[in-house]
């Protein structure tokens, strides 16, 4: 089964030009159109080598133990959506809006770490067995699509989507999905200008960061690592990590969809301040640590001071015996 890749892996092979990234202010929106790709992306869904491998991939976490999807034999069945209907549905990407998508209402809840990947384009439904509201492509901004699971029904997964409106969700039929588990969680205290990286509930790294200014705040709630991008047109950050969430005040930025991202910054005088257009500026050592965290990992943008992550009630937190990386 395909495992989530890390930004360190995908960033090395996906070099894309992003509109609105360079400049004296932070980027709250990133133009992620495929037409701007500067190099052939190559293979993006290869399994992550284990600890015995050599090279950069061997320095990242070991692959997660795949988990079996829920049985699709239980109700309700995944409806067959005619090709003509699928063709007219919006694709769930950072560039689109999904009007019929149900919204996440538990914005600071944790998860059990489950993430899913669709190997081909699939339909997204508003409820198990319900109405299709979008399609989900297998690639997002040059990286394989990995989405965090926030709820389950027999044969179904509810996932966070990368589209507007912020906190959009959808239901995917479990059949054919790749399923893995990440032990990581990223928490950003917007009030405290601090990013924390947790593994299996334990704090393993924290950094003072810069967040959005009052007029262009960083959005709040739970989201996820959507992709990793290397942009040769700017010198702001060697790696840009778009999230599955957008600016709450900007509808576009330099031609892009106002996607919020994590990236570094050329000078350290911004850290500890509310100065960006919504993006999260981090020191280089924080960026290097985040480059080993799997795509689909939950990112909690918390308006309150630092808090320890909380798993979903009644769901086991991932075991410390296995880890996985993303690309």
PDB file of C-alpha atoms in Angstrom:
ATOM      1  CA  UNK A   1       0.000   0.000   0.000  1.00  0.00           C
ATOM      2  CA  UNK A   2       1.240   3.467  -0.853  1.00  0.00           C
ATOM      3  CA  UNK A   3       2.491   5.427   2.141  1.00  0.00           C
ATOM      4  CA  UNK A   4       2.284   9.181   2.675  1.00  0.00           C
ATOM      5  CA  UNK A   5       5.393  11.016   1.495  1.00  0.00           C
ATOM      6  CA  UNK A   6       7.176  13.881   3.237  1.00  0.00           C
ATOM      7  CA  UNK A   7       7.721  17.431   1.987  1.00  0.00           C
ATOM      8  CA  UNK A   8      11.430  16.667   1.995  1.00  0.00           C
ATOM      9  CA  UNK A   9      10.776  14.040  -0.665  1.00  0.00           C
ATOM     10  CA  UNK A  10       8.201  15.809  -2.827  1.00  0.00           C
ATOM     11  CA  UNK A  11       9.889  19.182  -2.525  1.00  0.00           C
ATOM     12  CA  UNK A  12      13.056  17.754  -4.010  1.00  0.00           C
ATOM     13  CA  UNK A  13      11.260  16.682  -7.171  1.00  0.00           C
ATOM     14  CA  UNK A  14       8.471  19.253  -7.558  1.00  0.00           C
ATOM     15  CA  UNK A  15       9.744  22.671  -8.512  1.00  0.00           C
ATOM     16  CA  UNK A  16       6.896  25.054  -9.206  1.00  0.00           C
ATOM     17  CA  UNK A  17       6.621  28.796  -9.819  1.00  0.00           C
ATOM     18  CA  UNK A  18       4.168  30.357  -7.349  1.00  0.00           C
ATOM     19  CA  UNK A  19       2.557  33.722  -7.958  1.00  0.00           C
ATOM     20  CA  UNK A  20       2.800  36.206  -5.123  1.00  0.00           C
ATOM     21  CA  UNK A  21       5.434  34.445  -3.021  1.00  0.00           C
ATOM     22  CA  UNK A  22       8.399  36.804  -3.245  1.00  0.00           C
ATOM     23  CA  UNK A  23       8.319  40.252  -1.690  1.00  0.00           C
ATOM     24  CA  UNK A  24       8.643  42.117   1.561  1.00  0.00           C
ATOM     25  CA  UNK A  25       5.411  40.770   3.078  1.00  0.00           C
ATOM     26  CA  UNK A  26       4.381  37.215   3.928  1.00  0.00           C
ATOM     27  CA  UNK A  27       2.399  35.141   1.520  1.00  0.00           C
ATOM     28  CA  UNK A  28      -1.167  34.319   2.473  1.00  0.00           C
ATOM     29  CA  UNK A  29      -2.030  33.017  -0.964  1.00  0.00           C
ATOM     30  CA  UNK A  30      -0.113  30.754  -3.298  1.00  0.00           C
ATOM     31  CA  UNK A  31      -0.764  30.260  -6.996  1.00  0.00           C
ATOM     32  CA  UNK A  32      -0.652  26.507  -7.396  1.00  0.00           C
ATOM     33  CA  UNK A  33      -1.756  26.123 -11.021  1.00  0.00           C
ATOM     34  CA  UNK A  34      -0.232  23.075 -12.702  1.00  0.00           C
ATOM     35  CA  UNK A  35       0.681  25.156 -15.740  1.00  0.00           C
ATOM     36  CA  UNK A  36       3.395  26.848 -13.706  1.00  0.00           C
ATOM     37  CA  UNK A  37       5.300  23.640 -13.042  1.00  0.00           C
ATOM     38  CA  UNK A  38       8.927  24.161 -14.009  1.00  0.00           C
ATOM     39  CA  UNK A  39      10.014  20.563 -14.102  1.00  0.00           C
ATOM     40  CA  UNK A  40       8.397  17.201 -14.698  1.00  0.00           C
ATOM     41  CA  UNK A  41       7.155  16.078 -11.280  1.00  0.00           C
ATOM     42  CA  UNK A  42       8.235  12.483 -11.781  1.00  0.00           C
ATOM     43  CA  UNK A  43       6.999   9.733  -9.474  1.00  0.00           C
ATOM     44  CA  UNK A  44       5.211  11.134  -6.457  1.00  0.00           C
ATOM     45  CA  UNK A  45       3.607   8.096  -4.884  1.00  0.00           C
ATOM     46  CA  UNK A  46       6.547   5.783  -4.278  1.00  0.00           C
ATOM     47  CA  UNK A  47       6.641   4.082  -0.858  1.00  0.00           C
ATOM     48  CA  UNK A  48       8.982   5.656   1.644  1.00  0.00           C
ATOM     49  CA  UNK A  49      12.158   3.600   2.212  1.00  0.00           C
ATOM     50  CA  UNK A  50      12.552   2.047   5.620  1.00  0.00           C
ATOM     51  CA  UNK A  51      15.270   2.891   8.174  1.00  0.00           C
ATOM     52  CA  UNK A  52      17.782   0.618   6.436  1.00  0.00           C
ATOM     53  CA  UNK A  53      17.705   2.645   3.229  1.00  0.00           C
ATOM     54  CA  UNK A  54      20.392   5.140   2.375  1.00  0.00           C
ATOM     55  CA  UNK A  55      20.076   8.749   1.303  1.00  0.00           C
ATOM     56  CA  UNK A  56      17.810  11.564   2.546  1.00  0.00           C
ATOM     57  CA  UNK A  57      14.677   9.408   2.731  1.00  0.00           C
ATOM     58  CA  UNK A  58      16.342   7.113   5.238  1.00  0.00           C
ATOM     59  CA  UNK A  59      16.662  10.035   7.642  1.00  0.00           C
ATOM     60  CA  UNK A  60      12.891  10.553   7.848  1.00  0.00           C
ATOM     61  CA  UNK A  61      10.444   8.580   9.941  1.00  0.00           C
ATOM     62  CA  UNK A  62       9.746   4.931   9.159  1.00  0.00           C
ATOM     63  CA  UNK A  63       6.628   4.105   7.120  1.00  0.00           C
ATOM     64  CA  UNK A  64       3.344   3.835   8.968  1.00  0.00           C
ATOM     65  CA  UNK A  65       1.622   0.529   9.393  1.00  0.00           C
ATOM     66  CA  UNK A  66      -1.227   0.483   6.841  1.00  0.00           C
ATOM     67  CA  UNK A  67      -4.672   0.033   8.308  1.00  0.00           C
ATOM     68  CA  UNK A  68      -7.550  -1.762   6.654  1.00  0.00           C
ATOM     69  CA  UNK A  69     -10.447   0.404   5.445  1.00  0.00           C
ATOM     70  CA  UNK A  70     -13.887  -0.138   6.847  1.00  0.00           C
ATOM     71  CA  UNK A  71     -15.945  -2.832   5.157  1.00  0.00           C
ATOM     72  CA  UNK A  72     -18.002  -1.386   2.294  1.00  0.00           C
ATOM     73  CA  UNK A  73     -20.531  -4.205   2.592  1.00  0.00           C
ATOM     74  CA  UNK A  74     -22.346  -2.373   5.379  1.00  0.00           C
ATOM     75  CA  UNK A  75     -24.846   0.374   4.696  1.00  0.00           C
ATOM     76  CA  UNK A  76     -25.059   2.822   3.031  1.00  0.00           C
ATOM     77  CA  UNK A  77     -23.502   1.799  -0.266  1.00  0.00           C
ATOM     78  CA  UNK A  78     -21.455   4.248  -2.325  1.00  0.00           C
ATOM     79  CA  UNK A  79     -23.803   5.561  -5.030  1.00  0.00           C
ATOM     80  CA  UNK A  80     -22.819   5.151  -8.656  1.00  0.00           C
ATOM     81  CA  UNK A  81     -22.380   8.664 -10.032  1.00  0.00           C
ATOM     82  CA  UNK A  82     -22.859   9.027 -13.801  1.00  0.00           C
ATOM     83  CA  UNK A  83     -19.848  10.330 -15.703  1.00  0.00           C
ATOM     84  CA  UNK A  84     -21.811  13.356 -16.898  1.00  0.00           C
ATOM     85  CA  UNK A  85     -22.592  14.329 -13.305  1.00  0.00           C
ATOM     86  CA  UNK A  86     -18.981  13.867 -12.211  1.00  0.00           C
ATOM     87  CA  UNK A  87     -17.852  16.025 -15.118  1.00  0.00           C
ATOM     88  CA  UNK A  88     -19.965  18.943 -13.903  1.00  0.00           C
ATOM     89  CA  UNK A  89     -18.837  18.762 -10.277  1.00  0.00           C
ATOM     90  CA  UNK A  90     -16.079  21.064  -8.978  1.00  0.00           C
ATOM     91  CA  UNK A  91     -12.749  19.443  -8.128  1.00  0.00           C
ATOM     92  CA  UNK A  92     -11.863  19.692  -4.441  1.00  0.00           C
ATOM     93  CA  UNK A  93      -8.582  21.627  -4.635  1.00  0.00           C
ATOM     94  CA  UNK A  94      -7.144  24.745  -3.044  1.00  0.00           C
ATOM     95  CA  UNK A  95      -8.397  26.774  -6.038  1.00  0.00           C
ATOM     96  CA  UNK A  96     -12.081  25.884  -5.793  1.00  0.00           C
ATOM     97  CA  UNK A  97     -15.182  26.452  -3.694  1.00  0.00           C
ATOM     98  CA  UNK A  98     -17.495  23.541  -2.819  1.00  0.00           C
ATOM     99  CA  UNK A  99     -20.878  25.123  -1.971  1.00  0.00           C
ATOM    100  CA  UNK A 100     -22.521  21.862  -0.861  1.00  0.00           C
ATOM    101  CA  UNK A 101     -19.715  20.621   1.375  1.00  0.00           C
ATOM    102  CA  UNK A 102     -20.677  20.129   5.046  1.00  0.00           C
ATOM    103  CA  UNK A 103     -18.599  22.231   7.413  1.00  0.00           C
ATOM    104  CA  UNK A 104     -16.401  20.972  10.224  1.00  0.00           C
ATOM    105  CA  UNK A 105     -17.961  22.039  13.521  1.00  0.00           C
ATOM    106  CA  UNK A 106     -15.361  20.704  15.968  1.00  0.00           C
ATOM    107  CA  UNK A 107     -12.567  23.023  14.952  1.00  0.00           C
ATOM    108  CA  UNK A 108     -10.072  22.286  17.733  1.00  0.00           C
ATOM    109  CA  UNK A 109     -10.628  18.525  18.049  1.00  0.00           C
ATOM    110  CA  UNK A 110      -7.793  16.089  17.490  1.00  0.00           C
ATOM    111  CA  UNK A 111      -7.939  12.910  15.423  1.00  0.00           C
ATOM    112  CA  UNK A 112      -6.557   9.396  15.759  1.00  0.00           C
ATOM    113  CA  UNK A 113      -4.009  10.142  13.019  1.00  0.00           C
ATOM    114  CA  UNK A 114      -5.691   8.283  10.162  1.00  0.00           C
ATOM    115  CA  UNK A 115      -5.039   9.722   6.698  1.00  0.00           C
ATOM    116  CA  UNK A 116      -6.363   8.505   3.337  1.00  0.00           C
ATOM    117  CA  UNK A 117      -5.173   8.708  -0.263  1.00  0.00           C
ATOM    118  CA  UNK A 118      -7.241   8.221  -3.420  1.00  0.00           C
ATOM    119  CA  UNK A 119      -5.290   6.614  -6.272  1.00  0.00           C
ATOM    120  CA  UNK A 120      -7.678   8.021  -8.879  1.00  0.00           C
ATOM    121  CA  UNK A 121     -10.321  10.733  -9.067  1.00  0.00           C
ATOM    122  CA  UNK A 122     -13.267   9.877  -6.800  1.00  0.00           C
ATOM    123  CA  UNK A 123     -16.590  11.458  -5.885  1.00  0.00           C
ATOM    124  CA  UNK A 124     -17.009  13.419  -2.646  1.00  0.00           C
ATOM    125  CA  UNK A 125     -20.422  13.157  -0.955  1.00  0.00           C
ATOM    126  CA  UNK A 126     -22.241  15.376   1.518  1.00  0.00           C
ATOM    127  CA  UNK A 127     -23.077  12.348   3.699  1.00  0.00           C
ATOM    128  CA  UNK A 128     -22.693   8.560   3.485  1.00  0.00           C
ATOM    129  CA  UNK A 129     -24.807   7.435   0.552  1.00  0.00           C
ATOM    130  CA  UNK A 130     -25.837  11.032  -0.093  1.00  0.00           C
ATOM    131  CA  UNK A 131     -25.404  13.621  -2.811  1.00  0.00           C
ATOM    132  CA  UNK A 132     -22.091  14.087  -4.677  1.00  0.00           C
ATOM    133  CA  UNK A 133     -20.767  17.615  -4.200  1.00  0.00           C
ATOM    134  CA  UNK A 134     -17.281  17.431  -5.723  1.00  0.00           C
ATOM    135  CA  UNK A 135     -14.596  15.234  -7.191  1.00  0.00           C
ATOM    136  CA  UNK A 136     -11.257  14.629  -5.484  1.00  0.00           C
ATOM    137  CA  UNK A 137      -8.145  14.415  -7.683  1.00  0.00           C
ATOM    138  CA  UNK A 138      -5.288  12.104  -6.619  1.00  0.00           C
ATOM    139  CA  UNK A 139      -2.753  14.962  -6.780  1.00  0.00           C
ATOM    140  CA  UNK A 140      -2.811  18.364  -5.065  1.00  0.00           C
ATOM    141  CA  UNK A 141      -0.352  21.049  -6.205  1.00  0.00           C
ATOM    142  CA  UNK A 142       2.090  18.420  -7.423  1.00  0.00           C
ATOM    143  CA  UNK A 143       1.899  16.277  -4.282  1.00  0.00           C
ATOM    144  CA  UNK A 144      -0.173  13.116  -3.717  1.00  0.00           C
ATOM    145  CA  UNK A 145      -3.532  13.790  -2.078  1.00  0.00           C
ATOM    146  CA  UNK A 146      -3.527  12.735   1.592  1.00  0.00           C
ATOM    147  CA  UNK A 147      -6.429  13.936   3.742  1.00  0.00           C
ATOM    148  CA  UNK A 148      -7.035  13.559   7.489  1.00  0.00           C
ATOM    149  CA  UNK A 149      -9.970  11.442   8.635  1.00  0.00           C
ATOM    150  CA  UNK A 150     -12.228  13.232  11.128  1.00  0.00           C
ATOM    151  CA  UNK A 151     -15.125  10.763  11.281  1.00  0.00           C
ATOM    152  CA  UNK A 152     -16.149   7.294  10.100  1.00  0.00           C
ATOM    153  CA  UNK A 153     -19.208   5.273   9.171  1.00  0.00           C
ATOM    154  CA  UNK A 154     -19.137   1.662   7.932  1.00  0.00           C
ATOM    155  CA  UNK A 155     -17.560   1.829   4.486  1.00  0.00           C
ATOM    156  CA  UNK A 156     -17.037   5.615   4.645  1.00  0.00           C
ATOM    157  CA  UNK A 157     -14.483   8.202   5.758  1.00  0.00           C
ATOM    158  CA  UNK A 158     -15.203  11.847   6.472  1.00  0.00           C
ATOM    159  CA  UNK A 159     -12.205  14.005   5.575  1.00  0.00           C
ATOM    160  CA  UNK A 160     -11.141  17.629   5.626  1.00  0.00           C
ATOM    161  CA  UNK A 161     -11.074  19.162   2.144  1.00  0.00           C
ATOM    162  CA  UNK A 162      -8.572  21.755   0.811  1.00  0.00           C
ATOM    163  CA  UNK A 163     -11.280  23.924  -0.782  1.00  0.00           C
ATOM    164  CA  UNK A 164     -13.270  26.946   0.254  1.00  0.00           C
ATOM    165  CA  UNK A 165     -15.235  27.552   2.340  1.00  0.00           C
ATOM    166  CA  UNK A 166     -12.716  27.069   5.136  1.00  0.00           C
ATOM    167  CA  UNK A 167     -13.410  23.906   7.156  1.00  0.00           C
ATOM    168  CA  UNK A 168     -15.143  22.200   4.244  1.00  0.00           C
ATOM    169  CA  UNK A 169     -15.451  18.439   4.659  1.00  0.00           C
ATOM    170  CA  UNK A 170     -16.747  15.535   2.606  1.00  0.00           C
ATOM    171  CA  UNK A 171     -17.412  11.801   2.734  1.00  0.00           C
ATOM    172  CA  UNK A 172     -15.417   9.290   0.674  1.00  0.00           C
ATOM    173  CA  UNK A 173     -16.293   5.678   0.012  1.00  0.00           C
ATOM    174  CA  UNK A 174     -13.613   3.568   1.698  1.00  0.00           C
ATOM    175  CA  UNK A 175     -13.199   1.027  -1.104  1.00  0.00           C
ATOM    176  CA  UNK A 176      -9.909   1.479  -2.951  1.00  0.00           C
ATOM    177  CA  UNK A 177      -8.505   4.190  -0.684  1.00  0.00           C
ATOM    178  CA  UNK A 178      -4.981   3.978   0.690  1.00  0.00           C
ATOM    179  CA  UNK A 179      -5.087   4.288   4.481  1.00  0.00           C
ATOM    180  CA  UNK A 180      -2.197   5.070   6.829  1.00  0.00           C
ATOM    181  CA  UNK A 181      -1.630   6.692  10.192  1.00  0.00           C
ATOM    182  CA  UNK A 182       0.515   9.643  11.218  1.00  0.00           C
ATOM    183  CA  UNK A 183       1.696  10.015  14.824  1.00  0.00           C
ATOM    184  CA  UNK A 184       2.347  13.729  14.298  1.00  0.00           C
ATOM    185  CA  UNK A 185       0.306  16.817  15.005  1.00  0.00           C
ATOM    186  CA  UNK A 186       1.211  20.459  14.410  1.00  0.00           C
ATOM    187  CA  UNK A 187      -0.263  23.125  16.649  1.00  0.00           C
ATOM    188  CA  UNK A 188       0.133  26.846  16.046  1.00  0.00           C
ATOM    189  CA  UNK A 189      -0.757  29.235  18.855  1.00  0.00           C
ATOM    190  CA  UNK A 190      -1.729  32.373  16.961  1.00  0.00           C
ATOM    191  CA  UNK A 191      -2.023  34.397  20.158  1.00  0.00           C
ATOM    192  CA  UNK A 192       1.320  33.112  21.422  1.00  0.00           C
ATOM    193  CA  UNK A 193       3.126  33.156  18.020  1.00  0.00           C
ATOM    194  CA  UNK A 194       4.404  29.635  18.673  1.00  0.00           C
ATOM    195  CA  UNK A 195       4.448  26.472  16.589  1.00  0.00           C
ATOM    196  CA  UNK A 196       4.619  23.119  18.350  1.00  0.00           C
ATOM    197  CA  UNK A 197       5.324  19.737  16.790  1.00  0.00           C
ATOM    198  CA  UNK A 198       3.921  16.735  18.658  1.00  0.00           C
ATOM    199  CA  UNK A 199       4.494  13.047  18.106  1.00  0.00           C
ATOM    200  CA  UNK A 200       2.201  10.543  19.812  1.00  0.00           C
ATOM    201  CA  UNK A 201       0.993  13.390  22.022  1.00  0.00           C
ATOM    202  CA  UNK A 202       4.500  14.332  23.197  1.00  0.00           C
ATOM    203  CA  UNK A 203       6.057  17.690  22.395  1.00  0.00           C
ATOM    204  CA  UNK A 204       9.186  17.130  20.270  1.00  0.00           C
ATOM    205  CA  UNK A 205       9.840  20.665  19.016  1.00  0.00           C
ATOM    206  CA  UNK A 206       8.618  24.221  19.399  1.00  0.00           C
ATOM    207  CA  UNK A 207       9.551  27.500  17.759  1.00  0.00           C
ATOM    208  CA  UNK A 208       8.610  31.165  17.912  1.00  0.00           C
ATOM    209  CA  UNK A 209       6.992  32.093  14.598  1.00  0.00           C
ATOM    210  CA  UNK A 210       5.316  34.990  12.806  1.00  0.00           C
ATOM    211  CA  UNK A 211       1.585  34.931  12.037  1.00  0.00           C
ATOM    212  CA  UNK A 212      -0.978  37.133  10.309  1.00  0.00           C
ATOM    213  CA  UNK A 213      -1.398  40.821  10.983  1.00  0.00           C
ATOM    214  CA  UNK A 214      -4.665  42.184  12.369  1.00  0.00           C
ATOM    215  CA  UNK A 215      -5.962  43.131   8.905  1.00  0.00           C
ATOM    216  CA  UNK A 216      -4.867  39.834   7.346  1.00  0.00           C
ATOM    217  CA  UNK A 217      -5.080  37.289  10.171  1.00  0.00           C
ATOM    218  CA  UNK A 218      -4.055  33.674  10.104  1.00  0.00           C
ATOM    219  CA  UNK A 219      -7.216  31.540   9.879  1.00  0.00           C
ATOM    220  CA  UNK A 220      -8.150  29.388  12.858  1.00  0.00           C
ATOM    221  CA  UNK A 221      -9.401  25.830  13.271  1.00  0.00           C
ATOM    222  CA  UNK A 222      -8.075  22.471  12.204  1.00  0.00           C
ATOM    223  CA  UNK A 223      -6.558  21.949   8.789  1.00  0.00           C
ATOM    224  CA  UNK A 224      -3.742  19.817   7.376  1.00  0.00           C
ATOM    225  CA  UNK A 225      -0.492  19.714   5.410  1.00  0.00           C
ATOM    226  CA  UNK A 226      -1.717  19.749   1.834  1.00  0.00           C
ATOM    227  CA  UNK A 227       1.439  19.748  -0.299  1.00  0.00           C
ATOM    228  CA  UNK A 228       5.076  20.763  -0.543  1.00  0.00           C
ATOM    229  CA  UNK A 229       6.379  23.160  -3.164  1.00  0.00           C
ATOM    230  CA  UNK A 230       9.843  24.323  -4.216  1.00  0.00           C
ATOM    231  CA  UNK A 231       9.548  27.639  -6.024  1.00  0.00           C
ATOM    232  CA  UNK A 232      12.605  28.693  -8.016  1.00  0.00           C
ATOM    233  CA  UNK A 233      11.201  32.185  -8.594  1.00  0.00           C
ATOM    234  CA  UNK A 234      11.625  33.332  -4.977  1.00  0.00           C
ATOM    235  CA  UNK A 235      14.317  33.298  -2.293  1.00  0.00           C
ATOM    236  CA  UNK A 236      12.007  33.630   0.674  1.00  0.00           C
ATOM    237  CA  UNK A 237      11.894  29.954   1.597  1.00  0.00           C
ATOM    238  CA  UNK A 238      13.540  26.785   0.229  1.00  0.00           C
ATOM    239  CA  UNK A 239      10.287  24.898   0.790  1.00  0.00           C
ATOM    240  CA  UNK A 240       6.678  26.075   0.999  1.00  0.00           C
ATOM    241  CA  UNK A 241       4.052  23.941   2.738  1.00  0.00           C
ATOM    242  CA  UNK A 242       0.527  24.921   1.637  1.00  0.00           C
ATOM    243  CA  UNK A 243      -2.232  24.070   4.101  1.00  0.00           C
ATOM    244  CA  UNK A 244      -5.818  23.070   3.397  1.00  0.00           C
ATOM    245  CA  UNK A 245      -7.163  26.461   4.476  1.00  0.00           C
ATOM    246  CA  UNK A 246      -7.377  30.015   3.140  1.00  0.00           C
ATOM    247  CA  UNK A 247      -7.173  33.619   4.309  1.00  0.00           C
ATOM    248  CA  UNK A 248     -10.391  34.705   6.064  1.00  0.00           C
ATOM    249  CA  UNK A 249     -10.052  38.257   4.699  1.00  0.00           C
ATOM    250  CA  UNK A 250      -8.409  37.873   1.271  1.00  0.00           C
ATOM    251  CA  UNK A 251     -10.222  36.197  -1.605  1.00  0.00           C
ATOM    252  CA  UNK A 252      -7.160  36.268  -3.840  1.00  0.00           C
ATOM    253  CA  UNK A 253      -3.494  37.195  -3.537  1.00  0.00           C
ATOM    254  CA  UNK A 254      -1.311  37.991  -6.541  1.00  0.00           C
ATOM    255  CA  UNK A 255      -3.609  35.926  -8.721  1.00  0.00           C
ATOM    256  CA  UNK A 256      -3.699  32.944  -6.382  1.00  0.00           C
ATOM    257  CA  UNK A 257      -6.499  31.601  -4.153  1.00  0.00           C
ATOM    258  CA  UNK A 258      -5.119  33.091  -0.892  1.00  0.00           C
ATOM    259  CA  UNK A 259      -3.994  29.710   0.409  1.00  0.00           C
ATOM    260  CA  UNK A 260      -2.387  29.837   3.842  1.00  0.00           C
ATOM    261  CA  UNK A 261       1.053  28.210   4.004  1.00  0.00           C
ATOM    262  CA  UNK A 262       3.980  27.509   6.302  1.00  0.00           C
ATOM    263  CA  UNK A 263       7.353  28.777   5.072  1.00  0.00           C
ATOM    264  CA  UNK A 264      10.583  30.298   6.313  1.00  0.00           C
ATOM    265  CA  UNK A 265      11.669  33.935   6.064  1.00  0.00           C
ATOM    266  CA  UNK A 266      14.978  35.628   5.135  1.00  0.00           C
ATOM    267  CA  UNK A 267      15.263  37.611   8.384  1.00  0.00           C
ATOM    268  CA  UNK A 268      14.633  36.611  11.982  1.00  0.00           C
ATOM    269  CA  UNK A 269      13.216  39.953  13.152  1.00  0.00           C
ATOM    270  CA  UNK A 270       9.667  38.901  12.209  1.00  0.00           C
ATOM    271  CA  UNK A 271       9.406  36.014  14.651  1.00  0.00           C
ATOM    272  CA  UNK A 272       7.127  36.613  17.606  1.00  0.00           C
ATOM    273  CA  UNK A 273       5.092  39.179  15.670  1.00  0.00           C
ATOM    274  CA  UNK A 274       1.736  39.429  13.909  1.00  0.00           C
ATOM    275  CA  UNK A 275       3.031  40.756  10.594  1.00  0.00           C
ATOM    276  CA  UNK A 276       2.199  38.385   7.730  1.00  0.00           C
ATOM    277  CA  UNK A 277      -0.672  38.268   5.267  1.00  0.00           C
ATOM    278  CA  UNK A 278      -1.861  35.143   7.047  1.00  0.00           C
ATOM    279  CA  UNK A 279       0.916  32.654   6.417  1.00  0.00           C
ATOM    280  CA  UNK A 280       3.034  31.183   9.201  1.00  0.00           C
ATOM    281  CA  UNK A 281       6.696  32.171   8.938  1.00  0.00           C
ATOM    282  CA  UNK A 282       9.019  29.733  10.693  1.00  0.00           C
ATOM    283  CA  UNK A 283      12.775  29.470  11.325  1.00  0.00           C
ATOM    284  CA  UNK A 284      14.748  27.193   9.023  1.00  0.00           C
ATOM    285  CA  UNK A 285      15.241  24.504  11.641  1.00  0.00           C
ATOM    286  CA  UNK A 286      11.473  24.354  12.124  1.00  0.00           C
ATOM    287  CA  UNK A 287      10.982  24.051   8.372  1.00  0.00           C
ATOM    288  CA  UNK A 288      13.495  21.201   8.230  1.00  0.00           C
ATOM    289  CA  UNK A 289      11.621  19.381  11.018  1.00  0.00           C
ATOM    290  CA  UNK A 290       8.266  19.893   9.307  1.00  0.00           C
ATOM    291  CA  UNK A 291       9.710  18.531   6.058  1.00  0.00           C
ATOM    292  CA  UNK A 292       9.757  15.070   7.675  1.00  0.00           C
ATOM    293  CA  UNK A 293       6.093  15.176   8.717  1.00  0.00           C
ATOM    294  CA  UNK A 294       3.602  13.284   6.515  1.00  0.00           C
ATOM    295  CA  UNK A 295       1.198  14.977   4.160  1.00  0.00           C
ATOM    296  CA  UNK A 296      -2.296  14.931   5.602  1.00  0.00           C
ATOM    297  CA  UNK A 297      -1.012  15.526   9.139  1.00  0.00           C
ATOM    298  CA  UNK A 298      -3.415  17.585  11.229  1.00  0.00           C
ATOM    299  CA  UNK A 299      -2.509  21.250  11.754  1.00  0.00           C
ATOM    300  CA  UNK A 300      -4.425  23.046  14.491  1.00  0.00           C
ATOM    301  CA  UNK A 301      -4.463  26.820  14.193  1.00  0.00           C
ATOM    302  CA  UNK A 302      -5.387  27.806  17.707  1.00  0.00           C
ATOM    303  CA  UNK A 303      -6.346  31.379  18.670  1.00  0.00           C
ATOM    304  CA  UNK A 304      -5.539  30.567  22.293  1.00  0.00           C
ATOM    305  CA  UNK A 305      -2.106  30.110  23.955  1.00  0.00           C
ATOM    306  CA  UNK A 306      -0.224  26.818  23.687  1.00  0.00           C
ATOM    307  CA  UNK A 307      -2.268  23.731  24.517  1.00  0.00           C
ATOM    308  CA  UNK A 308      -1.477  20.036  24.431  1.00  0.00           C
ATOM    309  CA  UNK A 309      -3.160  18.229  21.513  1.00  0.00           C
ATOM    310  CA  UNK A 310      -6.211  16.173  22.378  1.00  0.00           C
ATOM    311  CA  UNK A 311      -7.172  12.995  20.487  1.00  0.00           C
ATOM    312  CA  UNK A 312     -10.769  12.401  19.455  1.00  0.00           C
ATOM    313  CA  UNK A 313     -12.741  11.032  22.455  1.00  0.00           C
ATOM    314  CA  UNK A 314     -13.200   7.284  22.270  1.00  0.00           C
ATOM    315  CA  UNK A 315     -10.510   6.860  19.617  1.00  0.00           C
ATOM    316  CA  UNK A 316      -7.084   5.431  20.398  1.00  0.00           C
ATOM    317  CA  UNK A 317      -4.128   7.723  19.844  1.00  0.00           C
ATOM    318  CA  UNK A 318      -1.510   6.298  17.451  1.00  0.00           C
ATOM    319  CA  UNK A 319       0.971   3.875  18.967  1.00  0.00           C
ATOM    320  CA  UNK A 320       4.551   5.013  19.297  1.00  0.00           C
ATOM    321  CA  UNK A 321       5.768   1.791  17.720  1.00  0.00           C
ATOM    322  CA  UNK A 322       5.355   2.947  14.093  1.00  0.00           C
ATOM    323  CA  UNK A 323       5.689   6.182  12.208  1.00  0.00           C
ATOM    324  CA  UNK A 324       5.283   7.302   8.631  1.00  0.00           C
ATOM    325  CA  UNK A 325       6.513  10.066   6.388  1.00  0.00           C
ATOM    326  CA  UNK A 326       5.059  12.013   3.535  1.00  0.00           C
ATOM    327  CA  UNK A 327       6.257  13.467   0.254  1.00  0.00           C
TER     328      UNK A 327
END
